[in-house]
Short mmCIF file of C-alpha atoms in Angstrom, two decimals:
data_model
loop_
_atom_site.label_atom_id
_atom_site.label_comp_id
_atom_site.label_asym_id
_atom_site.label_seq_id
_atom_site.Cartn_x
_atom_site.Cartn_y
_atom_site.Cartn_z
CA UNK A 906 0.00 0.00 0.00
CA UNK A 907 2.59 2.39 1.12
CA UNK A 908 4.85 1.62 -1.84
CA UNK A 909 7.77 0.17 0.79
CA UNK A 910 9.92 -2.73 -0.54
CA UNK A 911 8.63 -5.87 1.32
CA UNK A 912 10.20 -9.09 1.34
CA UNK A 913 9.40 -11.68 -0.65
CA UNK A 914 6.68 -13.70 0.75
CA UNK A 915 8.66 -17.12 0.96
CA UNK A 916 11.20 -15.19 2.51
CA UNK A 917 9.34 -13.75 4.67
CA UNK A 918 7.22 -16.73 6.03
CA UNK A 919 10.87 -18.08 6.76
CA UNK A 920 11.63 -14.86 9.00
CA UNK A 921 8.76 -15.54 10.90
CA UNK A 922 9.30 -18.68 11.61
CA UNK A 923 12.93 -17.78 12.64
CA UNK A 924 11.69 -15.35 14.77
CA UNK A 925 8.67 -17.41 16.00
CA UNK A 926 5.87 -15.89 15.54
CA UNK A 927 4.09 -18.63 14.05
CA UNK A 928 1.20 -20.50 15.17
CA UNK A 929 1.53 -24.21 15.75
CA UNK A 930 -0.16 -25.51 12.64
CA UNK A 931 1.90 -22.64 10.69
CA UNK A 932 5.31 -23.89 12.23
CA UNK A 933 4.73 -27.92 11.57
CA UNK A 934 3.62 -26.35 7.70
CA UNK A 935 6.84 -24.24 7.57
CA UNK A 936 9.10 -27.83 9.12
CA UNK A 937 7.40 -29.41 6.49
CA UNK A 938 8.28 -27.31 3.56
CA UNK A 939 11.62 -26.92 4.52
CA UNK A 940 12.21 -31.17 4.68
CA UNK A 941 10.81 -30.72 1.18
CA UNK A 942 12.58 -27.74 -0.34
CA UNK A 943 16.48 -27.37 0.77
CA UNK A 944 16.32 -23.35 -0.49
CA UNK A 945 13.19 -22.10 1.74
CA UNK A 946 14.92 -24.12 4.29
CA UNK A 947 18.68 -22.48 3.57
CA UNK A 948 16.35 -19.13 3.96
CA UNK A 949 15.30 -20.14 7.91
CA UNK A 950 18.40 -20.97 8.61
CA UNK A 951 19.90 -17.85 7.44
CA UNK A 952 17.07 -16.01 9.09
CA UNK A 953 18.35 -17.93 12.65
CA UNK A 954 22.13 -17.28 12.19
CA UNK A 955 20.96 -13.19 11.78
CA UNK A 956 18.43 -13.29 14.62
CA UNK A 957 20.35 -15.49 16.60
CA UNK A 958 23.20 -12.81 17.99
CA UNK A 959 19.71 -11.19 20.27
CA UNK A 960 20.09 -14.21 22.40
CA UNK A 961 22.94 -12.57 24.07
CA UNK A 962 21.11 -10.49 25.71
CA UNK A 963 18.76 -12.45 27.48
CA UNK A 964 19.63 -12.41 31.38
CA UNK A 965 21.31 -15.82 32.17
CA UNK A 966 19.74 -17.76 34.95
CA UNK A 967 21.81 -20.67 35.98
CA UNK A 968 19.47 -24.05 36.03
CA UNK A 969 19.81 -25.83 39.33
CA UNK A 970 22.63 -28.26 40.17
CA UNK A 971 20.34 -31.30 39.65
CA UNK A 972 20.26 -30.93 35.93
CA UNK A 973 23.28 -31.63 34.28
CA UNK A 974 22.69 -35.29 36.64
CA UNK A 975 19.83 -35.67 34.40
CA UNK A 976 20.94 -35.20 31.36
CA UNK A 977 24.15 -37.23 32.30
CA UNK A 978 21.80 -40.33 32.83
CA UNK A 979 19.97 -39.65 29.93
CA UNK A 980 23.05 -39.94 27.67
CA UNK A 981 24.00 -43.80 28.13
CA UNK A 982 20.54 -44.93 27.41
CA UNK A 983 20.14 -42.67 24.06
CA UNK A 984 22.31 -44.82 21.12
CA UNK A 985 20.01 -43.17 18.58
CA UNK A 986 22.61 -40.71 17.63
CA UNK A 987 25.11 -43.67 16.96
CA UNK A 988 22.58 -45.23 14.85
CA UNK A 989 21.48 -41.88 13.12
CA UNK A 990 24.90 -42.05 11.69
CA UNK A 991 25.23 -45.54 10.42
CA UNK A 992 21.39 -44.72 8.50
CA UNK A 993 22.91 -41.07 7.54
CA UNK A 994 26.01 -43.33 6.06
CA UNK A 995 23.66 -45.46 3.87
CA UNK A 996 21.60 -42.83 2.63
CA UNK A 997 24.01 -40.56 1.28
CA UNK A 998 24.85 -37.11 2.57
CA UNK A 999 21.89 -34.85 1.48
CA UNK A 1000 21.13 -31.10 2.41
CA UNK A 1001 18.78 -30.92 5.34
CA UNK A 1002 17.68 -34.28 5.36
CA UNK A 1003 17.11 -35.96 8.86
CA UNK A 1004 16.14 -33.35 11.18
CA UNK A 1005 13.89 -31.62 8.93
CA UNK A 1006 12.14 -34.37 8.00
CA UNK A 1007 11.51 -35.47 11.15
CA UNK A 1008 10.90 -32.49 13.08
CA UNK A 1009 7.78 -32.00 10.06
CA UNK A 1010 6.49 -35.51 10.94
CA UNK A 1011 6.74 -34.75 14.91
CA UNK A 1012 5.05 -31.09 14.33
CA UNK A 1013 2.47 -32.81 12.56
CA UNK A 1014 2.03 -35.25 14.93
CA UNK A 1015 2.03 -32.50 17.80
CA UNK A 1016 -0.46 -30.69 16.03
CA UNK A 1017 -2.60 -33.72 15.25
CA UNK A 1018 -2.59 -34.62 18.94
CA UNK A 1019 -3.57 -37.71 18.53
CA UNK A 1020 -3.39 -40.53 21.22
CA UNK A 1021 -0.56 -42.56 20.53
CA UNK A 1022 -1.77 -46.13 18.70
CA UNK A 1023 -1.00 -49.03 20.83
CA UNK A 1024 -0.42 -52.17 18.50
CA UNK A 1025 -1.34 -55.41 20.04
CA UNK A 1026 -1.22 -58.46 18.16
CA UNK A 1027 -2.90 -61.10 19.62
CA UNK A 1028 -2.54 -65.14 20.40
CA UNK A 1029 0.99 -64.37 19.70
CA UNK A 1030 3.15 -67.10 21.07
CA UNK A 1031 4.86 -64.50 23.91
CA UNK A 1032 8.33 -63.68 23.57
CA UNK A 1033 8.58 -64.55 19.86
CA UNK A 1034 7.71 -61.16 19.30
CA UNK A 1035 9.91 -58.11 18.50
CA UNK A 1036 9.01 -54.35 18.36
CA UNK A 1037 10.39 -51.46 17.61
CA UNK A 1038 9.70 -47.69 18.09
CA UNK A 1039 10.83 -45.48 14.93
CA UNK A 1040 11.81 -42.09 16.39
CA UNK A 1041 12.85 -39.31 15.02
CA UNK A 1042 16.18 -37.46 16.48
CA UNK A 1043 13.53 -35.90 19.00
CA UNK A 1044 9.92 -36.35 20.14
CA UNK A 1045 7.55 -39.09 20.10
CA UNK A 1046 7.69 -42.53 17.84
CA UNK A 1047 6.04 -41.29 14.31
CA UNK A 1048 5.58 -45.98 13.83
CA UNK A 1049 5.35 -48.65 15.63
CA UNK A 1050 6.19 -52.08 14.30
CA UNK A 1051 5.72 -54.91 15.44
CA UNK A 1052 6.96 -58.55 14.36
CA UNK A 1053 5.44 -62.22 14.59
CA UNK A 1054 7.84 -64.18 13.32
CA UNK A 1055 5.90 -67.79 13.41
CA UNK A 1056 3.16 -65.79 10.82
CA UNK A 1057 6.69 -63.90 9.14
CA UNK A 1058 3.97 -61.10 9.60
CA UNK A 1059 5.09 -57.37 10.44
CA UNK A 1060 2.31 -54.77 11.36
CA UNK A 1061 3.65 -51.43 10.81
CA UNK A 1062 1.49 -48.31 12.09
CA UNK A 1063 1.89 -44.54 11.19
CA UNK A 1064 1.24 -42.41 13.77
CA UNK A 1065 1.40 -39.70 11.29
CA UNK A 1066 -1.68 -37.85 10.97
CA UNK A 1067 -3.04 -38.47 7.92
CA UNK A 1068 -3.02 -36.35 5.23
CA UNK A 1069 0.13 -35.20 6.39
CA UNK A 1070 2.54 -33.85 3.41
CA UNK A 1071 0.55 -35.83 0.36
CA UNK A 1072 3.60 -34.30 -1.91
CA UNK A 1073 5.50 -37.07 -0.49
CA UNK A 1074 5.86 -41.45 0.33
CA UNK A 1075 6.99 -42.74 3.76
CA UNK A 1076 9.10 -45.68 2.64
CA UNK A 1077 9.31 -48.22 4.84
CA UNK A 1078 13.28 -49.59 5.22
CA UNK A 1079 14.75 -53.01 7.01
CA UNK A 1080 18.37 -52.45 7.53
CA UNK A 1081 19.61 -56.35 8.32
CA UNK A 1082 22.84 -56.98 9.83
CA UNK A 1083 24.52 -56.46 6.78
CA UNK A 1084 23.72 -52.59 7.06
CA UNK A 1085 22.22 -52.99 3.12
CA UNK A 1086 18.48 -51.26 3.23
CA UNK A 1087 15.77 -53.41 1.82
CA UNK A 1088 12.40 -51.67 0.73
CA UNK A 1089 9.31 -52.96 2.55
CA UNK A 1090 7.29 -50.96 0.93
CA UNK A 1091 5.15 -47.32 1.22
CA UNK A 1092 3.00 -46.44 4.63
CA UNK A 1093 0.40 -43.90 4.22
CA UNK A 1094 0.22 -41.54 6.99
CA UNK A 1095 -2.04 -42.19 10.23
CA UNK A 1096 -2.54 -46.45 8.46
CA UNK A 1097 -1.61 -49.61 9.44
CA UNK A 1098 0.03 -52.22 7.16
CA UNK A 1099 0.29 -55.97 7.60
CA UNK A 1100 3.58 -57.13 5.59
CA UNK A 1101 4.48 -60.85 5.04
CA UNK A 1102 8.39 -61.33 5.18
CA UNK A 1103 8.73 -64.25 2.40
CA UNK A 1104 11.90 -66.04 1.40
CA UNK A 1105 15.18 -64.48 2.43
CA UNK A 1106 14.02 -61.77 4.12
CA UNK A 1107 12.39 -63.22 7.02
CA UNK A 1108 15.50 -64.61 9.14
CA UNK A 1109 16.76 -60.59 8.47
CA UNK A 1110 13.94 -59.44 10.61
CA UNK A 1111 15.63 -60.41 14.19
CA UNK A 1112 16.37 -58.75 17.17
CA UNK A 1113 18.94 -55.82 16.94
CA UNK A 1114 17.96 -54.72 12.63
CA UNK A 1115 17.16 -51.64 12.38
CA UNK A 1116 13.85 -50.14 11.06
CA UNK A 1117 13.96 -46.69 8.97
CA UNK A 1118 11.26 -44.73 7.32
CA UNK A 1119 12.38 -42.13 4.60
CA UNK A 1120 10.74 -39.41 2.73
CA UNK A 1121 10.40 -40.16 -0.79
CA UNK A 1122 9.26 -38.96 -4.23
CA UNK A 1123 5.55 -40.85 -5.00
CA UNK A 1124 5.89 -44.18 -5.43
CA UNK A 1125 9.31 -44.66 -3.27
CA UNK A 1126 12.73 -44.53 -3.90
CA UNK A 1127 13.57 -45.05 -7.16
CA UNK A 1128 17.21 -46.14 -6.38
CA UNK A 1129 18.82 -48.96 -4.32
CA UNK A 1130 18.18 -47.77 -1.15
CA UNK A 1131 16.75 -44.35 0.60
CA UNK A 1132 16.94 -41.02 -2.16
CA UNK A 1133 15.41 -38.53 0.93
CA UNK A 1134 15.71 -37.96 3.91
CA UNK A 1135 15.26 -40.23 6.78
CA UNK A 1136 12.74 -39.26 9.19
CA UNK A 1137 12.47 -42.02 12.05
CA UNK A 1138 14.51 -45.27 13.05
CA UNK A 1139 13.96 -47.79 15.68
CA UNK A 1140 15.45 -51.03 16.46
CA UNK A 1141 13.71 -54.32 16.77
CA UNK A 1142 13.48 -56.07 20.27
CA UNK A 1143 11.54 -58.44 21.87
CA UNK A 1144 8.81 -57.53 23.74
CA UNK B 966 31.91 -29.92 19.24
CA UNK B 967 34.73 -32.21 17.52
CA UNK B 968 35.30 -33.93 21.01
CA UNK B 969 31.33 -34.21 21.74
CA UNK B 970 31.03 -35.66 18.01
CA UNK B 971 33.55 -37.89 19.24
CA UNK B 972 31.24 -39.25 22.41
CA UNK B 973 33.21 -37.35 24.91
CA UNK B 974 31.21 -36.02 27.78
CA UNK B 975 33.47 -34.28 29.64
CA UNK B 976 33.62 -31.78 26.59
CA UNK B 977 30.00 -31.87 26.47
CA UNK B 978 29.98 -31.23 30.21
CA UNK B 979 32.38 -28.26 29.63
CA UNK B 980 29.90 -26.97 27.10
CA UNK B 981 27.33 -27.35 29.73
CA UNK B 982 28.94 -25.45 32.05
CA UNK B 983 29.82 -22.30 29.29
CA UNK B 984 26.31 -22.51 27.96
CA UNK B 985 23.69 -23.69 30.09
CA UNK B 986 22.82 -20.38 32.55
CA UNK B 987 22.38 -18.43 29.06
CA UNK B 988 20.45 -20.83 27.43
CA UNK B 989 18.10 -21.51 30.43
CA UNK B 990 17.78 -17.83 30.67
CA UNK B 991 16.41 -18.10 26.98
CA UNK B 992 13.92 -20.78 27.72
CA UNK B 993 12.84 -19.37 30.90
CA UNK B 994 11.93 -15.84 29.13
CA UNK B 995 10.09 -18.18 26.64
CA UNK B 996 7.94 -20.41 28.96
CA UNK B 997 8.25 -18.53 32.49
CA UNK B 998 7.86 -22.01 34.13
CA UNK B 999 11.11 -23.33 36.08
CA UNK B 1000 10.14 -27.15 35.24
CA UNK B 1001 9.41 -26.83 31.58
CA UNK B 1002 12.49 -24.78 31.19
CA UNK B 1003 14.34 -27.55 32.69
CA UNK B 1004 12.77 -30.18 30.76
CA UNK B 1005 13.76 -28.32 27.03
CA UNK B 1006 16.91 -27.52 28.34
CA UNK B 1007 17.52 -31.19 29.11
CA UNK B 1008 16.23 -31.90 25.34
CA UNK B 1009 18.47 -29.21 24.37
CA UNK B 1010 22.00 -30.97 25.58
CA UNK B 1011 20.46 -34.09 24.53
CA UNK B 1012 20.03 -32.92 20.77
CA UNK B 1013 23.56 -30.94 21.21
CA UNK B 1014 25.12 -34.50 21.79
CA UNK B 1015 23.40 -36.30 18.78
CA UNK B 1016 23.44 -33.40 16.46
CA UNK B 1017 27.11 -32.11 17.40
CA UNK B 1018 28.15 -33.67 13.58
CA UNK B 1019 25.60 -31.14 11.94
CA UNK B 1020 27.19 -28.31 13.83
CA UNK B 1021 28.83 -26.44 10.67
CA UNK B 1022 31.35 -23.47 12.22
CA UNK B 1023 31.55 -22.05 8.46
CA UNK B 1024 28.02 -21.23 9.31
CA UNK B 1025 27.02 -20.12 12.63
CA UNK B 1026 28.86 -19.53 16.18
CA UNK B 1027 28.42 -22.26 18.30
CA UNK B 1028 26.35 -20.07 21.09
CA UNK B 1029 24.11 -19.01 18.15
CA UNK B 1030 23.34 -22.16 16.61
CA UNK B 1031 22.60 -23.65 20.43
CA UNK B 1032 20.47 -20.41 21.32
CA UNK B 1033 18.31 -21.48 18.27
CA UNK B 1034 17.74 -24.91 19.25
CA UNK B 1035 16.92 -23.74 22.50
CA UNK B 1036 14.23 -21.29 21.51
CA UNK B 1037 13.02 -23.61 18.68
CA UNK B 1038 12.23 -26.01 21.54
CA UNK B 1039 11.18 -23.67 23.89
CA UNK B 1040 8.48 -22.33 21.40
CA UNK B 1041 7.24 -26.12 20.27
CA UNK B 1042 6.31 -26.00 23.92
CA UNK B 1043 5.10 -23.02 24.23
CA UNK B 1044 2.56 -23.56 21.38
CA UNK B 1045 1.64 -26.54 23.08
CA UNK B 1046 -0.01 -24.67 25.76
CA UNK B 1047 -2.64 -23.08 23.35
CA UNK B 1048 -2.97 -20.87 20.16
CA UNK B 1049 -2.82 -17.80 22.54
CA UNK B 1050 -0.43 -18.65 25.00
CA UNK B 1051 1.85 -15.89 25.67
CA UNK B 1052 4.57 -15.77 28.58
CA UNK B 1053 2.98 -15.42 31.60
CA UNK B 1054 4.71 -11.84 33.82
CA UNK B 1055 8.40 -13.87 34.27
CA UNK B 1056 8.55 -15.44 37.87
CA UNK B 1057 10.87 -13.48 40.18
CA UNK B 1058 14.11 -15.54 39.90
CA UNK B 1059 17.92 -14.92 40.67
CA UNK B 1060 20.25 -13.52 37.75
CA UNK B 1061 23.14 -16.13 37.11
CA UNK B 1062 26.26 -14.39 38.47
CA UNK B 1063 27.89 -13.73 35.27
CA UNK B 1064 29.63 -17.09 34.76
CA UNK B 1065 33.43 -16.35 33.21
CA UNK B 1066 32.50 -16.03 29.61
CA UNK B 1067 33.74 -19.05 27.01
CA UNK B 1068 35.26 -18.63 24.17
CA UNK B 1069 32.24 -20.21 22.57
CA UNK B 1070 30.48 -17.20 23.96
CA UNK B 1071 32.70 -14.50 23.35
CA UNK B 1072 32.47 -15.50 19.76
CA UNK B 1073 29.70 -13.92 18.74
CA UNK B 1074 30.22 -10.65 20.62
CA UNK B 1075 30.57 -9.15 17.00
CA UNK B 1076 27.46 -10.56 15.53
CA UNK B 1077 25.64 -8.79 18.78
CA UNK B 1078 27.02 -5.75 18.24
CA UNK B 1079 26.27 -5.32 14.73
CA UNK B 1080 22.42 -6.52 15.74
CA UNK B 1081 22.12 -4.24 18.19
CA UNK B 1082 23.49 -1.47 15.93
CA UNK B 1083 20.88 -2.35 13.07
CA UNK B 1084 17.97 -2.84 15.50
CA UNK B 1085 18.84 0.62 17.07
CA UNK B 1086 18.55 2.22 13.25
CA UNK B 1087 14.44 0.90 13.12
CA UNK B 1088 12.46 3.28 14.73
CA UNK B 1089 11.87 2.59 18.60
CA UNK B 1090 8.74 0.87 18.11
CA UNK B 1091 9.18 -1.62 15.49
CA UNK B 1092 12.46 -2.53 17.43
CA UNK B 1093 10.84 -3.30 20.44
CA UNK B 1094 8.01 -5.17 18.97
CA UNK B 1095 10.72 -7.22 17.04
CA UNK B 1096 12.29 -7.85 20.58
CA UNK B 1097 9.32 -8.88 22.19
CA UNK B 1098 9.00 -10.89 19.09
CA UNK B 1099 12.05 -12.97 19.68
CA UNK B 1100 12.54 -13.29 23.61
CA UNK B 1101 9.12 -13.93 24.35
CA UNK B 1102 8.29 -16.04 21.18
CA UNK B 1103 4.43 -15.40 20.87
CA UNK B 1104 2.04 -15.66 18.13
CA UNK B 1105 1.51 -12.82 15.90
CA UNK B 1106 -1.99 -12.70 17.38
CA UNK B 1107 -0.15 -12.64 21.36
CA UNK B 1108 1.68 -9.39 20.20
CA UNK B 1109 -1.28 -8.23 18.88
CA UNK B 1110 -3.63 -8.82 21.70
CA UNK B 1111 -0.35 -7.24 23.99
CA UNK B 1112 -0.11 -4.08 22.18
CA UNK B 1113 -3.79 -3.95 21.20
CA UNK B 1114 -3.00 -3.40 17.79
CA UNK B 1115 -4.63 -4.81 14.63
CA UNK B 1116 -3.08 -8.51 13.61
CA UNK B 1117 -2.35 -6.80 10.61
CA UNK B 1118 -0.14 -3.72 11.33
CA UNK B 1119 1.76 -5.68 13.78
CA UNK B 1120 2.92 -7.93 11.12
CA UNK B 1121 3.28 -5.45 8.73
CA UNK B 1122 5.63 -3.49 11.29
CA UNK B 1123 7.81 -6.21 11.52
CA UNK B 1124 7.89 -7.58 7.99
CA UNK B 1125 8.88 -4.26 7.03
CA UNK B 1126 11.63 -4.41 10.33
CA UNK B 1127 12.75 -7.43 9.44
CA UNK B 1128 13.46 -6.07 5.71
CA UNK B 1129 15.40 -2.98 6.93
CA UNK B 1130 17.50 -5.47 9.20
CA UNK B 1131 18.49 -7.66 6.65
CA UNK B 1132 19.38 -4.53 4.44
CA UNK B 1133 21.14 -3.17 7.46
CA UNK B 1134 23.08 -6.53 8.38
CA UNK B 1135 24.55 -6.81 4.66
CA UNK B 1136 25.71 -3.57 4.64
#
């Protein structure tokens, strides 16, 4: 109206978000985009690093003695980051990749605020079974799996709301001992799958593989393994 | 961050001590709520310690690429609360004595200075709006409902502030 220069709007909407005034369902939209488009994400992150230097002039407050105990005992117990790596090794450096992709699956989640899905196979010989949790690097599991190996059946739910990000395919990944991804197949957000595990892949689904889910073009990956970003891993144990 | 990348917690521990008072003073302005700031800044070493290999020095200080985490978390929880959550009047609590400053700190001494220089250049208003902004991290609609202003000339003023900071910052 005024005739002043503005910014452009994707640039803008990635100030915003650096700055935070967002709502919630505008900040998991903004996470989202930027898993999906490496420049409007390069834009937020520039839009941090020049809004970032205010920080230093927020009054410290030193956090009480206790805490650094808990985050000490939370460190053993968290091997995600180790196994982060070995999936980031596999799946080929890529701009962005993990954290955005996951932190637009957990917004979405958050924002969903859905109760978590509890899968419970039943008449399940007990102990035969393994589970896993695929987390992202933060937040809640985005799928649960679970395993029956006497039925070589695997019941994979997304806890993804659904609907979320229809631009792109959660692939669903079994990384064997071998470390050598093998495609299960696509999950639609907020479904449940039931997977058979014929021929050679079944004695690969034990305790200790890893599970991945990455976020793919429509249809999946059309290479030998993940093409984007990984947004959640979990390793199979018994229950 | 080579030595955390490495799994050593004594340099994450050092980092700990350098960091933590400032970045609980940044979740605390955020949330006003001792617990919750404790439980984000937990999240926030946490995250430091798996994400330490993303760290990129070309790109940011370390203090400034931990301060965003920090407020990026802070804020998730903040929304979490509500579409119109906005801090709460901040809790009387004690100042930090100012802990011997780290080099990671000292660092970006430059950066601040050159924000504070282009933030002083907007007029008063705009500035302060696009502080309140940032330290408190509310909604559009919060600052709105704060300054009693309409949505849309309280984003407009800081669109337009933003705009004249970046111009200012490149210069």
């Amino acid at each position: 109206m005024s005739g002043e220069p503005e910014l452009p709007e994707s640039e803008a909407l990635a100030a915003e978000h650096a700055l935070g005034v967002l709502t919630e369902r505008e900040r998991a939209a903004v996470e989202a985009r930027m898993a999906a488009d490496p420049r409007f994400a390069a834009e937020v992150e520039a839009w941090r690093a020049r809004l970032a230097p205010l920080a230093g002039e927020v009054a410290p407050i030193a956090p009480p003695e206790s805490l650094w105990r808990r985050i000490e005992r939370a460190l053993p117990a968290n091997d995600d980051g180790r196994l982060m790596r070995a999936v980031r090794v596999w799946r080929g450096a890529a701009f962005g990749g993990f954290a955005l992709a996951a932190a637009s699956l957990v917004a979405a989640v958050v924002v969903a605020g859905r109760p978590p899905v509890v899968v419970a196979p039943s008449a399940a010989p007990a102990g035969a079974l393994l589970n896993a949790s695929l987390k992202g690097e933060t937040g809640p599991p985005l799928f649960v799996v679970a395993y029956d190996p006497d039925r070589k059946a695997l019941i994979i739910t997304s806890l993804v709301p659904p609907g979320t990000d229809p631009a792109h395919a959660h692939q669903l990944w079994l990384i064997p001992a071998d470390k050598k991804p093998r495609s299960l197949g696509i999950i639609e957000p907020g479904t449940s799958r039931r997977l058979t595990m014929a021929g050679p892949l079944a004695p690969m689904v034990s305790e200790g593989a890893s599970l991945a889910v990455s976020v793919e073009p429509p249809g999946g990956s059309t290479q030998d393994g993940p093409s984007g970003p990984v947004a959640a891993v979990g390793q199979l144990s018994k229950i | 961050m080579s030595r955390i990348v490495a799994g050593d917690r004594a340099a994450l521990r050092s980092l700990y001590d350098a960091t933590s008072a400032k970045l609980f003073g940044v979740c605390f302005r955020i949330l006003s709520n001792r617990d919750e700031s404790e439980d984000v800044l937990q999240e926030v070493y946490l995250t430091i310690w798996r994400r330490a290999d993303r760290f990129e020095a070309a790109r940011a200080s370390v203090m400034a690429w931990m301060a965003t985490i920090a407020r990026n978390r802070a804020i998730d929880r903040l929304r979490a609360r509500g579409p119109l959550a906005y801090a709460e009047p901040v809790e009387a609590v004690d100042a930090a004595d100012p802990a011997p400053l780290a080099s990671a700190v000292l660092e970006q001494a430059q950066d601040e200075a050159a924000l504070r220089r282009c933030l002083g250049e907007l007029d008063a208003r705009t500035a302060t709006v696009i502080r309140t902004a940032f330290f408190d991290g509310v909604t559009y609609e919060a600052l709105a409902k704060r300054l009693d202003a309409p949505l849309g000339t309280v984003k407009s003023w800081i669109r337009r502030g933003l705009l004249r900071l970046k111009g200012c910052l490149e210069s």
